[in-house]
Tab-separated table of C-alpha atoms in Angstrom:
chain	number	residue	atom	x	y	z
A	700	MET	CA	-86.554	21.517	253.062
A	701	CYS	CA	-88.034	24.595	251.395
A	702	LYS	CA	-85.425	26.822	253.081
A	703	LEU	CA	-82.691	24.514	251.789
A	704	ASN	CA	-84.085	24.765	248.263
A	705	ILE	CA	-84.061	28.547	248.436
A	706	ILE	CA	-80.448	28.673	249.739
A	707	GLU	CA	-79.407	26.181	247.032
A	708	SER	CA	-81.043	28.308	244.338
A	709	ILE	CA	-79.302	31.423	245.554
A	710	ILE	CA	-75.955	29.713	245.519
A	711	ILE	CA	-76.517	28.403	241.951
A	712	VAL	CA	-77.567	31.922	240.758
A	713	LEU	CA	-74.493	33.402	242.370
A	714	GLY	CA	-72.307	30.805	240.732
A	715	LEU	CA	-73.860	31.534	237.343
A	716	LEU	CA	-73.309	35.274	237.930
A	717	VAL	CA	-69.636	34.638	238.748
A	718	PHE	CA	-69.371	32.535	235.605
A	719	TRP	CA	-70.968	35.294	233.453
A	720	LEU	CA	-68.779	37.991	234.949
A	721	GLY	CA	-65.653	35.864	234.360
A	722	SER	CA	-66.544	35.314	230.760
A	723	GLU	CA	-68.019	38.650	229.712
A	724	VAL	CA	-66.154	41.422	231.558
A	725	ALA	CA	-62.844	41.986	229.746
A	726	VAL	CA	-60.943	43.358	232.799
A	727	ILE	CA	-62.015	40.483	235.009
A	728	LYS	CA	-61.202	38.000	232.208
A	729	GLN	CA	-57.655	39.333	231.972
A	730	GLN	CA	-56.987	39.750	235.688
A	731	LEU	CA	-58.826	36.656	236.999
A	732	PRO	CA	-59.034	34.045	234.267
A	733	TRP	CA	-59.867	31.333	236.782
A	734	LEU	CA	-63.036	33.140	237.931
A	735	GLN	CA	-65.139	31.617	235.125
A	736	PHE	CA	-64.186	28.114	236.174
A	737	ALA	CA	-64.827	28.924	239.826
A	738	GLY	CA	-68.395	29.854	238.971
A	739	LEU	CA	-68.918	26.578	237.099
A	740	ILE	CA	-67.384	24.578	239.961
A	741	VAL	CA	-69.741	26.238	242.457
A	742	VAL	CA	-72.778	25.385	240.340
A	743	PHE	CA	-71.571	21.791	239.769
A	744	VAL	CA	-70.728	21.063	243.433
A	745	THR	CA	-74.016	22.565	244.615
A	746	GLY	CA	-76.038	20.450	242.164
A	747	LEU	CA	-74.021	17.297	243.014
A	748	ALA	CA	-74.459	17.853	246.763
A	749	ASP	CA	-78.209	18.255	246.297
A	750	ALA	CA	-78.384	15.042	244.225
A	751	ILE	CA	-76.395	13.104	246.845
A	752	TYR	CA	-78.540	14.496	249.633
A	753	ARG	CA	-81.774	13.472	247.837
A	754	VAL	CA	-80.457	9.960	247.144
A	755	VAL	CA	-79.265	9.452	250.736
A	756	THR	CA	-82.490	10.792	252.296
A	757	LYS	CA	-84.647	9.068	249.608
A	758	ARG	CA	-86.434	12.275	248.648
A	759	SER	CA	-87.825	12.541	245.186
A	760	PHE	CA	-86.558	15.197	242.749
A	761	PHE	CA	-90.138	15.692	241.471
A	762	LYS	CA	-91.849	16.609	244.739
């Protein structure tokens, strides 16, 4: 479970980094306007998958 949390955290950080790059770097914002949304989708899907996993396996969010 600890390894899964580390991998999930890395994916979320990468998604936030992609979102930041898509919104702050002018060249990327012009060439790839969808990159900002892709970063948000990665963060959202990762969080949703973790929540579903915890509900299905009946693991607490607070442990």
